[in-house]
GROMACS .gro file of C-alpha atoms in nm:
model
  309
    1MET     CA    1  -1.470  -4.495   1.728
    2TYR     CA    2  -1.351  -4.372   1.389
    3ASP     CA    3  -1.007  -4.389   1.241
    4GLY     CA    4  -0.902  -4.253   0.904
    5TYR     CA    5  -0.653  -4.052   0.708
    6ILE     CA    6  -0.647  -3.801   0.425
    7VAL     CA    7  -0.402  -3.778   0.137
    8VAL     CA    8  -0.355  -3.442  -0.034
    9ASN     CA    9  -0.162  -3.423  -0.360
   10ASN     CA   10  -0.075  -3.077  -0.499
   11GLY     CA   11  -0.398  -2.927  -0.381
   12ALA     CA   12  -0.616  -3.200  -0.531
   13GLY     CA   13  -0.850  -3.389  -0.304
   14GLU     CA   14  -0.849  -3.766  -0.274
   15HIS     CA   15  -1.128  -3.976  -0.136
   16VAL     CA   16  -0.977  -4.213   0.119
   17LYS     CA   17  -1.146  -4.474   0.334
   18ASN     CA   18  -1.002  -4.668   0.622
   19GLY     CA   19  -1.219  -4.943   0.765
   20LYS     CA   20  -1.194  -5.039   1.131
   21LYS     CA   21  -1.393  -5.248   1.368
   22TYR     CA   22  -1.627  -4.964   1.465
   23GLY     CA   23  -1.703  -4.826   1.122
   24VAL     CA   24  -1.572  -4.641   0.821
   25PHE     CA   25  -1.438  -4.286   0.825
   26SER     CA   26  -1.467  -4.109   0.488
   27MET     CA   27  -1.389  -3.751   0.381
   28ILE     CA   28  -1.334  -3.568   0.054
   29TYR     CA   29  -1.066  -3.307   0.106
   30SER     CA   30  -0.949  -3.027  -0.123
   31THR     CA   31  -0.755  -2.706  -0.076
   32ASN     CA   32  -0.679  -2.378  -0.252
   33ARG     CA   33  -0.336  -2.252  -0.155
   34LYS     CA   34  -0.358  -1.919  -0.339
   35PRO     CA   35  -0.532  -1.717  -0.064
   36VAL     CA   36  -0.286  -1.835   0.201
   37LYS     CA   37   0.008  -1.752  -0.026
   38LEU     CA   38  -0.132  -1.403  -0.083
   39TRP     CA   39  -0.189  -1.342   0.288
   40LYS     CA   40   0.173  -1.433   0.351
   41LYS     CA   41   0.309  -1.223   0.064
   42LEU     CA   42   0.104  -0.904   0.106
   43SER     CA   43   0.087  -0.701   0.426
   44LEU     CA   44  -0.162  -0.423   0.504
   45GLU     CA   45  -0.027  -0.134   0.710
   46VAL     CA   46  -0.247   0.154   0.824
   47ALA     CA   47  -0.009   0.448   0.863
   48ASP     CA   48  -0.275   0.696   0.974
   49SER     CA   49  -0.651   0.731   1.004
   50GLY     CA   50  -0.909   0.979   1.120
   51PHE     CA   51  -1.255   1.127   1.095
   52ALA     CA   52  -1.237   1.485   0.970
   53LYS     CA   53  -1.467   1.777   0.895
   54ALA     CA   54  -1.318   1.978   0.611
   55ASP     CA   55  -1.395   2.335   0.508
   56THR     CA   56  -1.264   2.565   0.235
   57THR     CA   57  -0.913   2.558   0.383
   58TRP     CA   58  -0.888   2.192   0.277
   59ASN     CA   59  -0.700   2.301  -0.032
   60MET     CA   60  -0.363   2.172  -0.150
   61LYS     CA   61  -0.171   2.145  -0.476
   62ASN     CA   62   0.086   1.890  -0.593
   63VAL     CA   63   0.011   1.626  -0.333
   64CYS     CA   64   0.209   1.303  -0.368
   65SER     CA   65   0.200   1.046  -0.088
   66PRO     CA   66   0.399   0.727  -0.027
   67TYR     CA   67   0.074   0.559   0.083
   68SER     CA   68  -0.267   0.505  -0.075
   69ARG     CA   69  -0.564   0.693   0.067
   70ILE     CA   70  -0.908   0.544   0.130
   71TYR     CA   71  -1.186   0.799   0.178
   72TYR     CA   72  -1.539   0.732   0.304
   73ILE     CA   73  -1.755   1.043   0.247
   74PRO     CA   74  -2.057   1.042   0.486
   75GLU     CA   75  -2.152   1.408   0.421
   76GLY     CA   76  -2.073   1.695   0.186
   77GLU     CA   77  -1.845   1.699  -0.115
   78GLY     CA   78  -1.484   1.766  -0.208
   79THR     CA   79  -1.287   1.770  -0.531
   80VAL     CA   80  -0.966   1.603  -0.646
   81ILE     CA   81  -0.792   1.740  -0.956
   82LEU     CA   82  -0.591   1.485  -1.154
   83GLN     CA   83  -0.409   1.605  -1.467
   84GLY     CA   84  -0.656   1.893  -1.506
   85ARG     CA   85  -0.961   1.668  -1.463
   86GLU     CA   86  -1.191   1.737  -1.166
   87ILE     CA   87  -1.314   1.430  -0.978
   88PRO     CA   88  -1.587   1.494  -0.718
   89LEU     CA   89  -1.566   1.320  -0.380
   90ARG     CA   90  -1.938   1.256  -0.341
   91LYS     CA   91  -2.148   1.178  -0.037
   92GLY     CA   92  -2.211   0.806   0.003
   93HIS     CA   93  -1.912   0.699  -0.207
   94ILE     CA   94  -1.576   0.542  -0.125
   95TYR     CA   95  -1.251   0.639  -0.298
   96LEU     CA   96  -0.897   0.514  -0.335
   97ILE     CA   97  -0.612   0.749  -0.432
   98PRO     CA   98  -0.309   0.531  -0.520
   99ALA     CA   99   0.034   0.582  -0.367
  100GLY     CA  100   0.267   0.793  -0.578
  101LEU     CA  101  -0.010   0.977  -0.766
  102LEU     CA  102   0.034   1.354  -0.813
  103TYR     CA  103  -0.289   1.554  -0.768
  104ASP     CA  104  -0.456   1.861  -0.614
  105TYR     CA  105  -0.759   1.872  -0.386
  106ARG     CA  106  -1.005   2.124  -0.246
  107CYS     CA  107  -1.334   2.163  -0.062
  108ASP     CA  108  -1.567   2.441  -0.176
  109GLU     CA  109  -1.802   2.426   0.124
  110TYR     CA  110  -1.809   2.134   0.366
  111MET     CA  111  -1.716   1.767   0.369
  112GLU     CA  112  -1.691   1.488   0.624
  113GLN     CA  113  -1.440   1.213   0.559
  114LEU     CA  114  -1.335   0.894   0.730
  115TYR     CA  115  -0.989   0.833   0.591
  116PHE     CA  116  -0.720   0.569   0.608
  117HIS     CA  117  -0.364   0.600   0.479
  118VAL     CA  118  -0.265   0.247   0.383
  119ASN     CA  119   0.012   0.051   0.221
  120ILE     CA  120  -0.024  -0.297   0.077
  121THR     CA  121   0.339  -0.394   0.059
  122MET     CA  122   0.451  -0.655  -0.193
  123PRO     CA  123   0.764  -0.873  -0.155
  124ASN     CA  124   0.955  -0.621  -0.369
  125GLY     CA  125   0.892  -0.355  -0.102
  126MET     CA  126   0.662  -0.147  -0.324
  127ASP     CA  127   0.298  -0.057  -0.266
  128LEU     CA  128   0.055  -0.271  -0.468
  129PHE     CA  129  -0.122   0.037  -0.609
  130TYR     CA  130   0.197   0.230  -0.686
  131GLY     CA  131   0.202   0.329  -1.052
  132CYS     CA  132  -0.178   0.325  -1.097
  133GLY     CA  133  -0.265   0.644  -1.281
  134GLU     CA  134  -0.631   0.676  -1.182
  135ILE     CA  135  -0.844   0.756  -0.878
  136PHE     CA  136  -1.096   0.480  -0.811
  137GLU     CA  137  -1.454   0.528  -0.692
  138LYS     CA  138  -1.724   0.290  -0.574
  139GLY     CA  139  -2.073   0.342  -0.445
  140ALA     CA  140  -2.138   0.228  -0.089
  141PRO     CA  141  -2.441   0.010  -0.010
  142PHE     CA  142  -2.697   0.172   0.216
  143GLY     CA  143  -2.567   0.198   0.572
  144ARG     CA  144  -2.206   0.107   0.491
  145GLN     CA  145  -2.068   0.456   0.558
  146GLU     CA  146  -2.243   0.469   0.893
  147LYS     CA  147  -2.120   0.120   0.979
  148ALA     CA  148  -1.759   0.214   0.900
  149VAL     CA  149  -1.780   0.527   1.118
  150LYS     CA  150  -1.944   0.335   1.403
  151LEU     CA  151  -1.677   0.063   1.393
  152TYR     CA  152  -1.405   0.327   1.378
  153TRP     CA  153  -1.519   0.488   1.704
  154SER     CA  154  -1.566   0.157   1.884
  155SER     CA  155  -1.316   0.057   2.153
  156HIS     CA  156  -1.395  -0.315   2.120
  157MET     CA  157  -1.138  -0.551   1.974
  158GLU     CA  158  -1.393  -0.738   1.764
  159ASP     CA  159  -1.498  -0.413   1.595
  160ALA     CA  160  -1.136  -0.332   1.509
  161PHE     CA  161  -1.116  -0.668   1.332
  162ARG     CA  162  -1.446  -0.604   1.153
  163LEU     CA  163  -1.326  -0.262   1.037
  164ARG     CA  164  -1.001  -0.408   0.908
  165GLY     CA  165  -1.208  -0.667   0.723
  166MET     CA  166  -1.410  -0.386   0.564
  167LEU     CA  167  -1.088  -0.219   0.448
  168TRP     CA  168  -0.972  -0.543   0.286
  169GLU     CA  169  -1.310  -0.571   0.115
  170GLU     CA  170  -1.288  -0.217  -0.024
  171LEU     CA  171  -0.931  -0.283  -0.135
  172GLY     CA  172  -1.043  -0.603  -0.308
  173ASP     CA  173  -1.290  -0.403  -0.518
  174PHE     CA  174  -1.027  -0.139  -0.598
  175ILE     CA  175  -0.776  -0.408  -0.698
  176LYS     CA  176  -1.030  -0.539  -0.948
  177MET     CA  177  -1.099  -0.188  -1.081
  178ALA     CA  178  -0.727  -0.125  -1.123
  179GLY     CA  179  -0.679  -0.450  -1.312
  180ILE     CA  180  -0.396  -0.563  -1.087
  181GLN     CA  181  -0.548  -0.891  -0.967
  182GLU     CA  182  -0.244  -1.088  -1.081
  183GLU     CA  183   0.017  -0.842  -0.952
  184GLY     CA  184   0.044  -0.998  -0.610
  185MET     CA  185   0.043  -1.350  -0.755
  186LYS     CA  186   0.348  -1.306  -0.976
  187CYS     CA  187   0.629  -1.554  -0.933
  188TYR     CA  188   0.981  -1.439  -1.012
  189SER     CA  189   1.304  -1.618  -1.079
  190GLU     CA  190   1.542  -1.679  -0.791
  191MET     CA  191   1.771  -1.405  -0.922
  192VAL     CA  192   1.497  -1.138  -0.918
  193ASP     CA  193   1.372  -1.251  -0.576
  194GLN     CA  194   1.727  -1.211  -0.446
  195VAL     CA  195   1.742  -0.858  -0.589
  196PHE     CA  196   1.424  -0.773  -0.396
  197ALA     CA  197   1.573  -0.910  -0.075
  198LEU     CA  198   1.914  -0.744  -0.113
  199ALA     CA  199   1.762  -0.407  -0.208
  200GLN     CA  200   1.556  -0.395   0.112
  201LYS     CA  201   1.817  -0.511   0.365
  202PRO     CA  202   1.861  -0.224   0.404
  203VAL     CA  203   1.717   0.032   0.162
  204SER     CA  204   2.036   0.224   0.097
  205ALA     CA  205   2.190   0.477  -0.140
  206ARG     CA  206   2.485   0.239  -0.156
  207ASN     CA  207   2.280  -0.018  -0.344
  208HIS     CA  208   2.365  -0.007  -0.714
  209VAL     CA  209   2.306  -0.242  -1.004
  210ARG     CA  210   2.680  -0.307  -1.001
  211SER     CA  211   2.689  -0.408  -0.634
  212LEU     CA  212   2.378  -0.626  -0.666
  213ALA     CA  213   2.521  -0.803  -0.971
  214ALA     CA  214   2.846  -0.865  -0.784
  215SER     CA  215   2.657  -1.010  -0.485
  216LEU     CA  216   2.471  -1.245  -0.719
  217HIS     CA  217   2.783  -1.334  -0.921
  218VAL     CA  218   2.633  -1.228  -1.254
  219SER     CA  219   2.712  -0.948  -1.497
  220GLU     CA  220   2.525  -0.616  -1.484
  221SER     CA  221   2.381  -0.676  -1.831
  222THR     CA  222   2.252  -1.022  -1.734
  223LEU     CA  223   2.091  -0.886  -1.418
  224SER     CA  224   1.938  -0.586  -1.595
  225LYS     CA  225   1.797  -0.796  -1.879
  226ARG     CA  226   1.645  -1.055  -1.647
  227PHE     CA  227   1.504  -0.797  -1.404
  228ARG     CA  228   1.346  -0.583  -1.674
  229GLY     CA  229   1.206  -0.885  -1.854
  230GLU     CA  230   1.026  -1.004  -1.540
  231THR     CA  231   0.923  -0.675  -1.376
  232GLY     CA  232   0.890  -0.431  -1.667
  233MET     CA  233   1.132  -0.183  -1.509
  234THR     CA  234   1.507  -0.151  -1.490
  235PRO     CA  235   1.678  -0.241  -1.161
  236GLY     CA  236   1.809   0.116  -1.143
  237ILE     CA  237   1.458   0.264  -1.151
  238TYR     CA  238   1.342   0.005  -0.898
  239LEU     CA  239   1.619   0.104  -0.656
  240GLU     CA  240   1.534   0.474  -0.699
  241GLN     CA  241   1.163   0.421  -0.634
  242LEU     CA  242   1.234   0.206  -0.329
  243MET     CA  243   1.465   0.476  -0.193
  244LEU     CA  244   1.218   0.755  -0.268
  245GLN     CA  245   0.934   0.569  -0.096
  246LYS     CA  246   1.144   0.518   0.218
  247ALA     CA  247   1.258   0.883   0.216
  248CYS     CA  248   0.900   1.012   0.186
  249ARG     CA  249   0.785   0.798   0.477
  250LEU     CA  250   1.069   0.919   0.697
  251LEU     CA  251   0.996   1.281   0.608
  252ILE     CA  252   0.627   1.246   0.690
  253HIS     CA  253   0.626   1.012   0.989
  254SER     CA  254   0.948   1.097   1.172
  255ASP     CA  255   1.098   1.411   1.321
  256LYS     CA  256   1.450   1.326   1.208
  257THR     CA  257   1.655   1.606   1.058
  258MET     CA  258   1.758   1.602   0.693
  259ALA     CA  259   2.108   1.505   0.801
  260GLN     CA  260   1.976   1.213   1.008
  261ILE     CA  261   1.758   1.088   0.722
  262ALA     CA  262   2.049   1.117   0.480
  263GLU     CA  263   2.262   0.915   0.722
  264GLU     CA  264   1.995   0.647   0.771
  265LEU     CA  265   1.961   0.608   0.393
  266GLU     CA  266   2.341   0.600   0.365
  267PHE     CA  267   2.388   0.902   0.139
  268SER     CA  268   2.736   1.049   0.160
  269ASP     CA  269   2.588   1.369   0.302
  270GLN     CA  270   2.273   1.580   0.331
  271PHE     CA  271   2.348   1.766   0.006
  272TYR     CA  272   2.340   1.450  -0.208
  273PHE     CA  273   2.019   1.334  -0.041
  274ALA     CA  274   1.852   1.669  -0.119
  275LYS     CA  275   1.978   1.654  -0.478
  276PHE     CA  276   1.841   1.300  -0.525
  277PHE     CA  277   1.504   1.390  -0.373
  278LYS     CA  278   1.461   1.709  -0.574
  279ARG     CA  279   1.542   1.533  -0.902
  280LEU     CA  280   1.254   1.289  -0.850
  281MET     CA  281   1.001   1.502  -0.660
  282HIS     CA  282   1.079   1.846  -0.809
  283MET     CA  283   1.106   2.004  -0.465
  284PRO     CA  284   1.354   1.992  -0.175
  285PRO     CA  285   1.285   1.734   0.098
  286SER     CA  286   1.227   2.009   0.355
  287ALA     CA  287   0.955   2.162   0.135
  288TYR     CA  288   0.794   1.820   0.084
  289ARG     CA  289   0.783   1.759   0.460
  290ARG     CA  290   0.630   2.101   0.523
  291GLN     CA  291   0.369   2.059   0.249
  292MET     CA  292   0.266   1.708   0.354
  293ARG     CA  293   0.229   1.808   0.718
  294GLU     CA  294   0.021   2.111   0.623
  295ASN     CA  295  -0.180   1.880   0.401
  296GLU     CA  296  -0.259   1.657   0.700
  297ARG     CA  297  -0.344   1.951   0.926
  298ASP     CA  298  -0.510   2.231   0.728
  299GLY     CA  299  -0.887   2.241   0.687
  300LEU     CA  300  -0.946   1.947   0.918
  301GLU     CA  301  -1.136   1.953   1.246
  302ASN     CA  302  -1.203   1.669   1.489
  303ARG     CA  303  -0.913   1.475   1.341
  304HIS     CA  304  -0.807   1.157   1.516
  305GLY     CA  305  -0.512   0.933   1.445
  306THR     CA  306  -0.431   0.565   1.450
  307ASP     CA  307  -0.495   0.529   1.825
  308ASN     CA  308  -0.863   0.489   1.740
  309PHE     CA  309  -0.806   0.216   1.483
   0.00000   0.00000   0.00000
């Protein structure tokens, strides 16, 4: 019979022994709390997925999505155009197109793609990759593309977990490429954390720097200075981007009318919602919805959604 105990102090391990009649129990114990903190802070949502065969009709300009796109390319080749620069989507490679990036794409002949539309949401409500200005590419080890496709088509629970693990692994590499390893680890002051919470409950056009400052019992200038100093953006821009992200998701993933979306986001009416959206996206919300839905449909055969993931 063994009896013993372990003392842990701020993550450091201590070697503790407790002698009893039947022997000595001894263990060196240590812990790293960072991974657990990250798992709690960051959530991975797969908004859509599919395996598609694209032809020359896979052609779209001015694409801007509220989610990041992961592409596995088992066969063929496509092209993404970013700020006039052509980036080939090559067979055997894996790509990440960050949320919020404006780009064009096309396929000149034929391409197969296994794709996932994902969001890694931070405590501030924004996507982890939002604001990254590049498309990221990595070579896939031999057999990895085939493994991803095989897991995708499996109906077994264990394979769904394995596939999700693969996505996290790809995202880990892309996080390193993007140089945002510390982004999810940032700690903010209580005031800024409260701004994040208030701004998301709910995301609303009625949220203003003035109202947030009043809720926190500080002046607008104090709030703005603290928020910008810790996040690198003004609270006004943060509120706009949070609102835009929510609006884009509703336009893409729901069938609500413009009036219903305006009401959900608490705009005074549909006109002011359209004006807000057009100022930031340079097109009316109805045109954005039409373009994004055509983007998901045109040039794709054998497309399958999230039911298979």
